[in-house]
PDB file of C-alpha atoms in Angstrom:
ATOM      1  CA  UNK A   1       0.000   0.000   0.000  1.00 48.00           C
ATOM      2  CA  UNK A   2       1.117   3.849  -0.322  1.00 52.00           C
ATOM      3  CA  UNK A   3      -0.589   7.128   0.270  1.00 54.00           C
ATOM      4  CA  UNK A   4      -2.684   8.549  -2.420  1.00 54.00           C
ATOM      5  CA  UNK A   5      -0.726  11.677  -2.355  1.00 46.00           C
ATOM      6  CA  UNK A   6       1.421  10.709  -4.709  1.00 44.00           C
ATOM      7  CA  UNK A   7      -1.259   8.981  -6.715  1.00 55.00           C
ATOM      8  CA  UNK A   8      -1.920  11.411  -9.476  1.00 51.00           C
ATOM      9  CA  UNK A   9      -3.444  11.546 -13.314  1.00 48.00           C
ATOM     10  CA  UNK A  10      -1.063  12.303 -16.210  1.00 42.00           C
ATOM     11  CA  UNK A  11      -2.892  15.934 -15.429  1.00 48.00           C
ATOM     12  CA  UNK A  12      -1.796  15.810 -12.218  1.00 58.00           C
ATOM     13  CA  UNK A  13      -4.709  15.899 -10.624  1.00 66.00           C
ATOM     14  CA  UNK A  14      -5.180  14.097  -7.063  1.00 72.00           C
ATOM     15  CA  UNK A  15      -6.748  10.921  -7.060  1.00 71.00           C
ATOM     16  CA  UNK A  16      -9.882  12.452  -5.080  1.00 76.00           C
ATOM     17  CA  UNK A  17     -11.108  14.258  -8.188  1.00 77.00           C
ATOM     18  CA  UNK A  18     -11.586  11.289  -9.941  1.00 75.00           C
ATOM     19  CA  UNK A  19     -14.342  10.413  -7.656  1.00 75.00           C
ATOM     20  CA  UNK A  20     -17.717  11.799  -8.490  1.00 67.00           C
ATOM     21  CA  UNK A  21     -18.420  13.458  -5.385  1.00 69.00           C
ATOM     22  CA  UNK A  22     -15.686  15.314  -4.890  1.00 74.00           C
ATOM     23  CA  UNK A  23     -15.302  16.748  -8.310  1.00 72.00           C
ATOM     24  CA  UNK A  24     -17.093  20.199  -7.108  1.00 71.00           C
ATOM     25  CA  UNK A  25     -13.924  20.372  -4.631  1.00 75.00           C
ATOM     26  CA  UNK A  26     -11.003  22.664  -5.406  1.00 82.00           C
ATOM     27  CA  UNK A  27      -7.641  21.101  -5.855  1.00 83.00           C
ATOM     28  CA  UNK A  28      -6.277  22.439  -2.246  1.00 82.00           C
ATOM     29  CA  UNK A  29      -9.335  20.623  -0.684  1.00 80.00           C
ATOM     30  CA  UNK A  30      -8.653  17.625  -3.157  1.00 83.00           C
ATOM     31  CA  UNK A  31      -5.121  17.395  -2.229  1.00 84.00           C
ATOM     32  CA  UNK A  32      -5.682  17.262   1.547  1.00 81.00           C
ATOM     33  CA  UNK A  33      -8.032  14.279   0.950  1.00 81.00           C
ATOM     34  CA  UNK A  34      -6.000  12.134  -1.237  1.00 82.00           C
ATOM     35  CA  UNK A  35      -3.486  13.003   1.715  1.00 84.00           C
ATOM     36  CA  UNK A  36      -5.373  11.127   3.624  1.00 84.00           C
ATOM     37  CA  UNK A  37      -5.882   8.183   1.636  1.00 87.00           C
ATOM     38  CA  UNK A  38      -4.196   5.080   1.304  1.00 89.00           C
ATOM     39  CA  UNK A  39      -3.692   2.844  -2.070  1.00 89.00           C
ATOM     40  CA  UNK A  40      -5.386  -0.493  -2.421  1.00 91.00           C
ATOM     41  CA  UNK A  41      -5.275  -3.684  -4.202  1.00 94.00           C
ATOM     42  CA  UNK A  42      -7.894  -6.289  -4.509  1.00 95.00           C
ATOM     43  CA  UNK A  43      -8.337  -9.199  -6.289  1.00 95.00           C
ATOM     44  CA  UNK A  44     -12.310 -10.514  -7.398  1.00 90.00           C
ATOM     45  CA  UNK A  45     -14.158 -11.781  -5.263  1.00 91.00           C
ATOM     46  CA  UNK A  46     -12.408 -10.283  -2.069  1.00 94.00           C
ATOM     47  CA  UNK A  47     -14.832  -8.476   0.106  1.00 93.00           C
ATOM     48  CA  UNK A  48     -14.105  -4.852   0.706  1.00 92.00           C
ATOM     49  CA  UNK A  49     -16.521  -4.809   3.658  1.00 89.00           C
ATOM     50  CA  UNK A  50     -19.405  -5.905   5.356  1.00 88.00           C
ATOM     51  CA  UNK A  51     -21.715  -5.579   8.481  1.00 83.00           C
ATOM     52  CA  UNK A  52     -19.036  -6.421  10.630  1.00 82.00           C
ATOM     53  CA  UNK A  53     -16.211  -4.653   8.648  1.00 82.00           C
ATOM     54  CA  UNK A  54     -16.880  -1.385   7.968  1.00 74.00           C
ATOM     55  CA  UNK A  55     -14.369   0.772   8.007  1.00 76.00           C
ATOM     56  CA  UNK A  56     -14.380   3.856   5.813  1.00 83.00           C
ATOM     57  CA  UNK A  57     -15.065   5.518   2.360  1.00 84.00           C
ATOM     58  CA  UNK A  58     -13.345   3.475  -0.686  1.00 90.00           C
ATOM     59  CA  UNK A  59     -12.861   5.489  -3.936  1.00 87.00           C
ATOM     60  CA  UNK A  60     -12.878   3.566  -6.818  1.00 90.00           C
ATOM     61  CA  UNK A  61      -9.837   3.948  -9.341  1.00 86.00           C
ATOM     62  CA  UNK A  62      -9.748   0.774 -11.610  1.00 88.00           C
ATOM     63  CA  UNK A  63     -12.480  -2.226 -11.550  1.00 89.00           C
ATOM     64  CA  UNK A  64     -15.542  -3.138 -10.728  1.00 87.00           C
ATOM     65  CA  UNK A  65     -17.568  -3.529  -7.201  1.00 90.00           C
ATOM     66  CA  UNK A  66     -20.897  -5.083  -6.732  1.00 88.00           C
ATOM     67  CA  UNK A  67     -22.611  -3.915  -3.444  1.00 86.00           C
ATOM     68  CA  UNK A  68     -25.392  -6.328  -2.326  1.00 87.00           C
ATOM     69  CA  UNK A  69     -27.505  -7.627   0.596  1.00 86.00           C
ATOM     70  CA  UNK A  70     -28.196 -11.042   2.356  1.00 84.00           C
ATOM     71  CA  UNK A  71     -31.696 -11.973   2.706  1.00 76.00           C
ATOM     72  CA  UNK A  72     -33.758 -13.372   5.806  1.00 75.00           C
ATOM     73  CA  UNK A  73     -33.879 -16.778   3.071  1.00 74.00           C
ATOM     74  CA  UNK A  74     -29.799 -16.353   2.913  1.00 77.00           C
ATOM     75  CA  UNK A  75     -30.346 -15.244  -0.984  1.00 76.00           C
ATOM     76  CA  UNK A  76     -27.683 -12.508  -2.000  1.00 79.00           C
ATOM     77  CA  UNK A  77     -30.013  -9.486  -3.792  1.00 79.00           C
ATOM     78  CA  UNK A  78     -28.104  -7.100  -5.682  1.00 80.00           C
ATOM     79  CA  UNK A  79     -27.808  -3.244  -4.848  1.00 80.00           C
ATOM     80  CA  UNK A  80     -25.748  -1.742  -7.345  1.00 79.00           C
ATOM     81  CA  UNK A  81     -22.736  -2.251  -9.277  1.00 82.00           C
ATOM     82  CA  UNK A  82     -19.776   0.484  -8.953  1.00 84.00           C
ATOM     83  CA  UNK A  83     -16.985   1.414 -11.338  1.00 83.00           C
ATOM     84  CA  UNK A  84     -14.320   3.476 -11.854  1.00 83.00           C
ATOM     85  CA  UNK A  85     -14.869   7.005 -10.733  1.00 81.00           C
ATOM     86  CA  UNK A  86     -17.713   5.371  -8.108  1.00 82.00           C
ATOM     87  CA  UNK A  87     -17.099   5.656  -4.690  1.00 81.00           C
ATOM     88  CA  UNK A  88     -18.411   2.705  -1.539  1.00 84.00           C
ATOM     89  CA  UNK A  89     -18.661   2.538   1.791  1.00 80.00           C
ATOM     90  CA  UNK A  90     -20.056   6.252   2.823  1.00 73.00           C
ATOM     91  CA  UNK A  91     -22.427   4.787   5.024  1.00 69.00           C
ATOM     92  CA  UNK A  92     -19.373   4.423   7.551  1.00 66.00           C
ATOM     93  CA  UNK A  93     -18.648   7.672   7.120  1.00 68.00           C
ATOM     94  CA  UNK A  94     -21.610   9.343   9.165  1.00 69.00           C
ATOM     95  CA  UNK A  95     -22.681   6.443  10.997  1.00 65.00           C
ATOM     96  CA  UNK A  96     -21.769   4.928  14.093  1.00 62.00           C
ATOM     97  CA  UNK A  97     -24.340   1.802  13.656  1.00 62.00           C
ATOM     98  CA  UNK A  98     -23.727  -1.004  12.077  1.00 65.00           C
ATOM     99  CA  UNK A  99     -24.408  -1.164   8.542  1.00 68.00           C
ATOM    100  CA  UNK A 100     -26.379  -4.140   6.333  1.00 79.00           C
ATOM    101  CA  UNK A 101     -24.520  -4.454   3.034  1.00 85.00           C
ATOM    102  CA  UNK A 102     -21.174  -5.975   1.322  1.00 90.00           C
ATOM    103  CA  UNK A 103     -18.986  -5.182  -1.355  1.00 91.00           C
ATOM    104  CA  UNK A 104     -17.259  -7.350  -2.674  1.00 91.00           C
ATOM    105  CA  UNK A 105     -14.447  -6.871  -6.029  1.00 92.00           C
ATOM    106  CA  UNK A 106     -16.099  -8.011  -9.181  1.00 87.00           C
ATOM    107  CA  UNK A 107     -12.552  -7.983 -10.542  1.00 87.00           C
ATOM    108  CA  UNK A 108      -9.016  -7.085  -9.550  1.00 92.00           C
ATOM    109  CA  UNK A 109      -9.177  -3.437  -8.612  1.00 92.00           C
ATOM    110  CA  UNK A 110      -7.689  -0.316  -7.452  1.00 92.00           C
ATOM    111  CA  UNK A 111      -9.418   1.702  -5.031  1.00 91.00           C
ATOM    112  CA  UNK A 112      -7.988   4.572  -2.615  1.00 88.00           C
ATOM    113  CA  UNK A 113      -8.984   4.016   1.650  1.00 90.00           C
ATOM    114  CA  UNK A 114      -9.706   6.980   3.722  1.00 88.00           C
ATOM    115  CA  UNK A 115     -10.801   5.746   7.357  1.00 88.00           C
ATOM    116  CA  UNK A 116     -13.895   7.288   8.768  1.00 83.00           C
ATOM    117  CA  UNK A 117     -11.941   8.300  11.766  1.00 86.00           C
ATOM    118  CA  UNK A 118      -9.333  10.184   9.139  1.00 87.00           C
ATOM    119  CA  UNK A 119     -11.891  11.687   6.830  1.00 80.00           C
ATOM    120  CA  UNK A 120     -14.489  13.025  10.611  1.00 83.00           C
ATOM    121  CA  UNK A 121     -11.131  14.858  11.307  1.00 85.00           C
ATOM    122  CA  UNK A 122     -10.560  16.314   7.864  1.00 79.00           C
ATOM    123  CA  UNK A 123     -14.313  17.922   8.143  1.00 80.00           C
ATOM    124  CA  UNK A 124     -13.492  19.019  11.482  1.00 85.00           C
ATOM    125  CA  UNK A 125     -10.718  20.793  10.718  1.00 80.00           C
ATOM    126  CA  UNK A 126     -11.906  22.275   7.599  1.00 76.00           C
ATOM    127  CA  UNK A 127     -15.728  23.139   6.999  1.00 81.00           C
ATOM    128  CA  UNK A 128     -15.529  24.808   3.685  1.00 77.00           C
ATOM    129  CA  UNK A 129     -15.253  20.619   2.660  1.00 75.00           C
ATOM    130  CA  UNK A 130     -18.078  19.446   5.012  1.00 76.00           C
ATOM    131  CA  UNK A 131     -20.359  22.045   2.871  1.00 78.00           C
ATOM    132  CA  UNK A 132     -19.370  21.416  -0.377  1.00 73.00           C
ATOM    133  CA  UNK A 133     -19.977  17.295   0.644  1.00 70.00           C
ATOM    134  CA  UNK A 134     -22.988  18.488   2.294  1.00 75.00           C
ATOM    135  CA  UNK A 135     -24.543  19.711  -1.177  1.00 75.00           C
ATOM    136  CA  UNK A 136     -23.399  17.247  -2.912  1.00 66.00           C
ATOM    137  CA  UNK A 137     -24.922  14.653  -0.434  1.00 67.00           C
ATOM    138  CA  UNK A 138     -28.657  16.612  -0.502  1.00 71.00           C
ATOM    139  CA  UNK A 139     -28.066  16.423  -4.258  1.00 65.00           C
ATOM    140  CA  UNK A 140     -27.916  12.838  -4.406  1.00 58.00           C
ATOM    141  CA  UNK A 141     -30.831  12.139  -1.518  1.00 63.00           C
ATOM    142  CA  UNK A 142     -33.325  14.602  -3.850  1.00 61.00           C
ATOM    143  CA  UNK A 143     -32.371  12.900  -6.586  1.00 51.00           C
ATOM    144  CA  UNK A 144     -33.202   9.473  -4.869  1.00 52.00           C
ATOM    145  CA  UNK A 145     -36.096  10.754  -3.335  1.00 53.00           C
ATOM    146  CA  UNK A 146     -37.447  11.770  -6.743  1.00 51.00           C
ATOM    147  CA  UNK A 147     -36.918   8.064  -7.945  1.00 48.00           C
ATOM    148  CA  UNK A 148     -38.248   6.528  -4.429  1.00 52.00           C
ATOM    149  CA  UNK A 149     -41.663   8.491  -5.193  1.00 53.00           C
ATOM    150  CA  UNK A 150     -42.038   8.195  -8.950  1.00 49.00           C
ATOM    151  CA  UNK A 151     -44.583   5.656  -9.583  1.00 46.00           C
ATOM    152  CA  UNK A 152     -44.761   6.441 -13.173  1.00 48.00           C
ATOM    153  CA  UNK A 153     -44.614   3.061 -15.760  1.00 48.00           C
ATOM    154  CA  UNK A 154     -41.365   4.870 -17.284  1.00 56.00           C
ATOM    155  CA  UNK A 155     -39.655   4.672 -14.173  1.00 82.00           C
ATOM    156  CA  UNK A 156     -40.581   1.183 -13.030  1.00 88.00           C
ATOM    157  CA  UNK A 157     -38.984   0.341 -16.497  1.00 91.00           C
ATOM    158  CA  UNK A 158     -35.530   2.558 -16.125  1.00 90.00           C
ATOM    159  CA  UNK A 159     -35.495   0.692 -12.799  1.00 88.00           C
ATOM    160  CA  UNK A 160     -36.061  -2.900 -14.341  1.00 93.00           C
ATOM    161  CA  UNK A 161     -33.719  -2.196 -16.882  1.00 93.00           C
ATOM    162  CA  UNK A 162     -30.937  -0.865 -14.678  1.00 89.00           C
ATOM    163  CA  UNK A 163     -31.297  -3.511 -11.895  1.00 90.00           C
ATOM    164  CA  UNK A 164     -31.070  -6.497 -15.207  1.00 93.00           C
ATOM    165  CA  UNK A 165     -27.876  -4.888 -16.862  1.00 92.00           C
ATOM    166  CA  UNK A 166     -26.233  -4.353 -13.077  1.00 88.00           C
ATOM    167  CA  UNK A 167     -27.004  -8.434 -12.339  1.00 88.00           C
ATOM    168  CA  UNK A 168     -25.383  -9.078 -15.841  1.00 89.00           C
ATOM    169  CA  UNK A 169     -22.539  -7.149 -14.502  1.00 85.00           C
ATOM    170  CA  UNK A 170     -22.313  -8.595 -11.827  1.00 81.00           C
ATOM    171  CA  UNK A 171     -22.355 -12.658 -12.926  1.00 78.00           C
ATOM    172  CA  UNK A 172     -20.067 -11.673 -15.971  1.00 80.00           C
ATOM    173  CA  UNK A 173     -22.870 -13.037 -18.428  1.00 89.00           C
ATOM    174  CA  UNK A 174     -25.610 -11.724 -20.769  1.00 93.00           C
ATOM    175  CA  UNK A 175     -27.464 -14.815 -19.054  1.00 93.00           C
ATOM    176  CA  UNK A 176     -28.373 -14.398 -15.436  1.00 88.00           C
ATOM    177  CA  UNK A 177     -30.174 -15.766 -12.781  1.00 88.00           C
ATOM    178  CA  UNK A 178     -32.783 -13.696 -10.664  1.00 87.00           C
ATOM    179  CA  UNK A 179     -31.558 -14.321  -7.039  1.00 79.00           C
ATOM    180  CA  UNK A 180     -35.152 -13.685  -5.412  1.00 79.00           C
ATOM    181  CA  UNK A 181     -38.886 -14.445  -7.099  1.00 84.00           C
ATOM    182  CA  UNK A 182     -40.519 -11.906  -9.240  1.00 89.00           C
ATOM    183  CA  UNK A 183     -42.639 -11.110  -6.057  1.00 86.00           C
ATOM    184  CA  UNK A 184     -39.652 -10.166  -4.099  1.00 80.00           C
ATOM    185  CA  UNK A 185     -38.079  -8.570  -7.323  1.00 86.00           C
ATOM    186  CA  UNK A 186     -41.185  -6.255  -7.293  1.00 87.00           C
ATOM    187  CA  UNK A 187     -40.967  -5.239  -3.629  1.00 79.00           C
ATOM    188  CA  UNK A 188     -37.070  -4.865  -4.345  1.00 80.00           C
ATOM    189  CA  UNK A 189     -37.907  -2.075  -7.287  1.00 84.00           C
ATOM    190  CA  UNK A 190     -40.640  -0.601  -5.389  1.00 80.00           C
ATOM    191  CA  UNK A 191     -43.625  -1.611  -7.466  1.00 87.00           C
ATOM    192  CA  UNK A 192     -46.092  -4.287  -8.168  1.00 89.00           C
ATOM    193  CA  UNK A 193     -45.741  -8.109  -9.118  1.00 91.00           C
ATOM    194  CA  UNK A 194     -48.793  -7.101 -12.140  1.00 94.00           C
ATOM    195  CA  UNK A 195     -46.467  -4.260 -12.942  1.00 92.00           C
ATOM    196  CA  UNK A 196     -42.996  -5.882 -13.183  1.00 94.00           C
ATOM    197  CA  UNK A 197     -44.307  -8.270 -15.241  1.00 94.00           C
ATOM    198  CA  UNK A 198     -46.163  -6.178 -17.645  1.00 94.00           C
ATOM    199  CA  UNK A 199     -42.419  -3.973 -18.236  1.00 95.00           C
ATOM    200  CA  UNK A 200     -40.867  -7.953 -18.666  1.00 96.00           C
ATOM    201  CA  UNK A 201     -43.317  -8.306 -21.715  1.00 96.00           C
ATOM    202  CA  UNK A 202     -42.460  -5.075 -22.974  1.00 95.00           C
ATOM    203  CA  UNK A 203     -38.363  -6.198 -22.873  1.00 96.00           C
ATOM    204  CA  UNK A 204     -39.782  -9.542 -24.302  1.00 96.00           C
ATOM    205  CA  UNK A 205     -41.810  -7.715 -27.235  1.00 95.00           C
ATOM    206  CA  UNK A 206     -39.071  -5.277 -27.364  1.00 95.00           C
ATOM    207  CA  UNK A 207     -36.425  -8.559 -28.712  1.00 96.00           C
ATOM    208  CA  UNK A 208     -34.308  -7.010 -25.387  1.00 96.00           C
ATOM    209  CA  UNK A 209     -34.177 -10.029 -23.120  1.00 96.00           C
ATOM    210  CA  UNK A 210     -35.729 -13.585 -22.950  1.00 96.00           C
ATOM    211  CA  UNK A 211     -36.738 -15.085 -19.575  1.00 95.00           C
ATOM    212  CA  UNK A 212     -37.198 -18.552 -18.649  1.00 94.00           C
ATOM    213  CA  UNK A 213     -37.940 -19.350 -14.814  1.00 92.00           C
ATOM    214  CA  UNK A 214     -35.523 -17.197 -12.888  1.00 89.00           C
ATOM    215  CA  UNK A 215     -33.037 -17.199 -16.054  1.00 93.00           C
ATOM    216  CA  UNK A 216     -33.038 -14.193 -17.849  1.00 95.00           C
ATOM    217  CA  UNK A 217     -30.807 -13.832 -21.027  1.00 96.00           C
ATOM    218  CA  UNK A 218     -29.966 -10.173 -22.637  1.00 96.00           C
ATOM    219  CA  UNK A 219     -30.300 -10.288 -26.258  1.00 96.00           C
ATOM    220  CA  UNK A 220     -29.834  -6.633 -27.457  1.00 96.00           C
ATOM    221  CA  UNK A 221     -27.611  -4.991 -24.456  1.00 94.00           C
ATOM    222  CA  UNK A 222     -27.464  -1.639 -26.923  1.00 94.00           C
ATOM    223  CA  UNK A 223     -31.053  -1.446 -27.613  1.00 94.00           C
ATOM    224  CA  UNK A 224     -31.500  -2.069 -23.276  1.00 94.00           C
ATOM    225  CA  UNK A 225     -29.341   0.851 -22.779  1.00 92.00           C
ATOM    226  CA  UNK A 226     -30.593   3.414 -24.905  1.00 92.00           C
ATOM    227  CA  UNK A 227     -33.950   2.859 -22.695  1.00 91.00           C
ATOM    228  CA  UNK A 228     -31.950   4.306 -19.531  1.00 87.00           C
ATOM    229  CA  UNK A 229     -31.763   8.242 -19.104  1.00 78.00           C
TER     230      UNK A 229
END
């Protein structure tokens, strides 16, 4: 491992701006974080944390993360799948309980640490950065809470669509298995089972995917995009 401080682009530029929510920062404030930071390896399939490991904010430089959940039924349900630029693990960050999700390396990556204890000082000691994060945070929750209450058919198929190309991701195949029922799938995407499967229909009419059982197989992954916004 080595500090991030002397991790910089061919611009020069610290390895904090890189990250998507830092990029409003100057390059003084960006400098002082990727002081902070520490240069990581993983290989896939090593877990970056957990509910019992925890430790800090990880911005992601090269590579792939999938962030996901274990069910009451032990399934695994996907979150979200990160790449470069992404950053995981901010729920550490501002909270002292114990968190509910893993990450684990979806192949070998780069990522630069900061630990939560590190990064709380950083704000302490200079505000102007605890603003600019705080804006960029309210940003993101709007956003989210724009998505949360949209109960539009449009959405519940950008949803659909996202959550099918992320589990493609994330088993490294344009064939993938749902890993809960279409009922828990619903509840997952925040809409109804009559719903979901009307917007599967539409991918099926649409020549996008082709499901059989819990097996659903991408067929035109350029034509699935273009339906995102």
């Amino acid at each position: 491992m080595k500090n991030c401080c002397h991790c910089l682009t061919k611009e020069q530029e610290p390895c904090a701006g890189k990250i998507s929510i830092f990029r409003h920062l100057d390059r003084e404030s960006l400098m002082k974080i990727s002081n902070l930071a520490v240069h990581q390896e993983f290989k896939k399939g090593d877990i970056l944390f957990s509910p019992e490991r925890n430790p800090g904010l990880f911005l992601i430089s090269e590579g792939k993360v999938k962030v996901y959940e274990i069910s009451s039924s032990g399934k695994e349900q996907l979150l979200r799948v990160l790449d470069k630029g992404d950053f995981v693990g901010e729920e550490a960050l501002f909270s002292s309980t114990e968190t509910f999700t893993f990450g684990e390396a979806l192949t070998d990556m780069k990522a630069c640490f900061i630990r939560r204890e590190e990064f709380l000082d950083l704000l302490m000691q200079y505000p102007s950065i605890s603003l600019k994060l705080l804006e960029e945070f309210n940003r993101r929750i709007v956003h989210s809470g724009h998505q949360a209450t949209s109960n539009t058919a449009e959405t519940v198929l950008v949803r659909l669509v996202s959550y099918l190309l992320d589990l493609s991701n994330a088993q490294e195949s344009d064939s993938a298995v749902l890993p809960m029922s279409m009922k828990e799938l619903a509840a997952f995407l925040s809409t109804t089972p009559e719903t979901l499967s009307r917007k599967v229909g539409y991918l099926e009419k649409e020549g996008v995917i082709k499901k059989k059982g819990r097996k659903i197989t991408i067929l035109n992954r350029e034509k699935m995009c273009k339906m995102l916004p």
